[in-house]
Amino acid sequence: METKARNSIKKGVALSLMVTSVVLVLMMIFGVIMLLNQGNIVKIPSQLFYKIMTIHGTGMIGIAALGGSAIMWYFLSKYIHLNPYIFFTNLILSMIGVVMILVAIFVFNFSDGWTFLYPLPSFSAKLNGITGALLFLFGLLLLGVGYLVMYFYLAGRLIKEYGGLGKSLGWDYIFRGKKGYGPPSAVVATTMVIIANSVGILAGATALSESILNILNPNFAFDPMLAKHLTYAFGHIFANCTIYMAVIAVYEVLSEYTGRPWKSNKAFLIAWNFSTLFTLMIYTHHLLMDFAVPEWMLIIGQIFSYANGLPVMVVTAYGALMVVFRSGIKWDFTSSMFFVSMFGWVAGAVPAIIDATIVVNHVMHNTKWVPGHFHTYMGMGVIAMIFGFMYYFNKTEGAQKQTGYDNYAIYTYFVFFAGLTGSFLYAGKISAPRRWAEHLPEWTGSDQVGALCGSFIIVAALIFTIRFFIGLKSDGRVTSATDKTFNSVS
């Protein structure tokens, strides 16, 4: 029975990675289309641009979360028994939600951006009809329900296994002087994600419900500032938790490759506990331009945005260096992607911390400086971890071998991603606005460089994806069992 459950988990993870890899490539293509339009290389209607912008932002974060959850589920199942049907429940609800969002955007012309800031959806409903707005909002709500089902289930399993979420975060070792090392890093990281992301999703669900009620009955009015707080709390926490799920693979795999366990010592546990708290607090750095926000909240947003870069990021990046140092590690696709992803994470945090400074934020936050930081963090951090795990999964569960194409793809991916993020940061420096379909001539140079770099990134991502699918096909046990498992769940 245990073997059957483990096999079902593997099939669920394989299916999630298949969906993740395909959607990632599609979202990258959408991103390049926007850059080509801003760079005046191709011209598309403005409404189509904002539709693409809406799906690019929503889809990229959503699919990174799906890939991260596959990583989290795969490694956590090594330590505690998990019911694979819970994972499939989240996957199915996510896919239904994605279809609803796609229909809302491309059939019913919803184009308010991922932020769905109240009361914009009601304005969109008046302009294009309520169907598109409601499909988008309910689609996001369904996505949140899927993740809450998974998180609440995992919380129950961790409580049963460790005696409480505090214990699975290592409180016995931090506060009660328990000797030795705390729970496995996968357990600690999962606990942090459960706490932080459940709060974030509930905040987002509240904002979504407000907009839905307002569309159905305009007499229901809400405080727009409160709605914005709820929305950005959701968006910031959810985006951050994608990397906190994905980084579990770095802990597990680098330890395996080097033969050096990544132990949960007291410093590691304290770092993750601080990060749990800070992640819930620092969304306010998105509101530094809002004069109506209480000053103490803005100060929190600035100070703790600085502090949040230190606990997990420094411990993890330093830990990766120490685990690898003089270990005789054999560098392959997986270890290379994971190790360089640490650079992406750290490098992406630097412009984020700069932007979190109030006087800088007032000038830079509505420029392409912000996508510059975010694409560094996501593309060279989270997404690199997911691609690295895809290769590891095929190598471990199948028989995939590294080729020269893989080496070429790694270099191409990181060199041109550095070029893409550099073009964004430079565009922010010259005050090119984000979220604008039309750019002035003095801004288009950076857009054109970004589009060129993005095209090479797509080539690398296609190689990653094709190689992943070939690896699955070469191991008939994975593909056939995946089909059977998914059909039985459906």
Short mmCIF file of N, CA, C and O in Angstrom, two decimals, residues 38-40 426-427 429-433 439-448:
data_model
loop_
_atom_site.label_atom_id
_atom_site.label_comp_id
_atom_site.label_asym_id
_atom_site.label_seq_id
_atom_site.Cartn_x
_atom_site.Cartn_y
_atom_site.Cartn_z
N GLN A 38 6.15 47.10 -26.87
CA GLN A 38 6.70 48.31 -26.24
C GLN A 38 7.91 48.84 -27.01
O GLN A 38 8.15 50.04 -27.03
N GLY A 39 8.65 47.93 -27.64
CA GLY A 39 9.83 48.34 -28.40
C GLY A 39 9.53 48.76 -29.82
O GLY A 39 10.46 49.01 -30.60
N ASN A 40 8.24 48.83 -30.17
CA ASN A 40 7.80 49.25 -31.51
C ASN A 40 8.32 48.35 -32.61
O ASN A 40 8.51 48.79 -33.75
N TYR A 426 17.68 48.87 -16.13
CA TYR A 426 18.10 50.08 -16.83
C TYR A 426 16.88 50.91 -17.23
O TYR A 426 16.90 52.15 -17.10
N ALA A 427 15.82 50.24 -17.69
CA ALA A 427 14.60 50.96 -18.06
C ALA A 427 14.02 51.68 -16.84
O ALA A 427 13.50 52.80 -16.95
N LYS A 429 15.82 52.81 -14.39
CA LYS A 429 16.74 53.93 -14.13
C LYS A 429 16.37 55.15 -14.97
O LYS A 429 16.49 56.29 -14.51
N ILE A 430 15.93 54.92 -16.22
CA ILE A 430 15.57 56.05 -17.09
C ILE A 430 14.07 56.36 -17.02
O ILE A 430 13.52 57.05 -17.87
N SER A 431 13.42 55.78 -15.98
CA SER A 431 12.02 56.10 -15.67
C SER A 431 11.00 55.58 -16.69
O SER A 431 9.92 56.15 -16.84
N ALA A 432 11.33 54.48 -17.39
CA ALA A 432 10.34 53.86 -18.27
C ALA A 432 9.25 53.23 -17.40
O ALA A 432 9.55 52.45 -16.50
N PRO A 433 7.98 53.56 -17.63
CA PRO A 433 6.91 53.06 -16.76
C PRO A 433 6.60 51.60 -17.02
O PRO A 433 6.74 51.11 -18.14
N HIS A 439 5.37 53.03 -25.39
CA HIS A 439 6.57 53.63 -24.81
C HIS A 439 7.10 54.73 -25.72
O HIS A 439 7.00 54.65 -26.95
N LEU A 440 7.68 55.75 -25.09
CA LEU A 440 8.32 56.83 -25.84
C LEU A 440 9.58 56.31 -26.53
O LEU A 440 10.17 55.31 -26.10
N PRO A 441 10.02 56.97 -27.60
CA PRO A 441 11.19 56.48 -28.35
C PRO A 441 12.43 56.28 -27.48
O PRO A 441 13.20 55.34 -27.72
N GLU A 442 12.63 57.15 -26.48
CA GLU A 442 13.83 57.02 -25.65
C GLU A 442 13.79 55.79 -24.73
O GLU A 442 14.80 55.45 -24.11
N TRP A 443 12.64 55.15 -24.63
CA TRP A 443 12.52 53.95 -23.79
C TRP A 443 12.62 52.66 -24.58
O TRP A 443 12.83 51.59 -24.00
N THR A 444 12.44 52.72 -25.89
CA THR A 444 12.26 51.49 -26.67
C THR A 444 13.54 50.67 -26.80
O THR A 444 13.46 49.46 -27.03
N GLY A 445 14.70 51.29 -26.65
CA GLY A 445 15.95 50.53 -26.78
C GLY A 445 16.03 49.41 -25.77
O GLY A 445 16.38 48.27 -26.10
N SER A 446 15.70 49.73 -24.51
CA SER A 446 15.74 48.69 -23.47
C SER A 446 14.70 47.61 -23.73
O SER A 446 14.93 46.43 -23.44
N ASP A 447 13.55 48.00 -24.28
CA ASP A 447 12.52 47.01 -24.62
C ASP A 447 13.01 46.05 -25.69
O ASP A 447 12.77 44.84 -25.62
N GLN A 448 13.71 46.59 -26.67
CA GLN A 448 14.20 45.76 -27.77
C GLN A 448 15.28 44.79 -27.29
O GLN A 448 15.30 43.62 -27.68
#
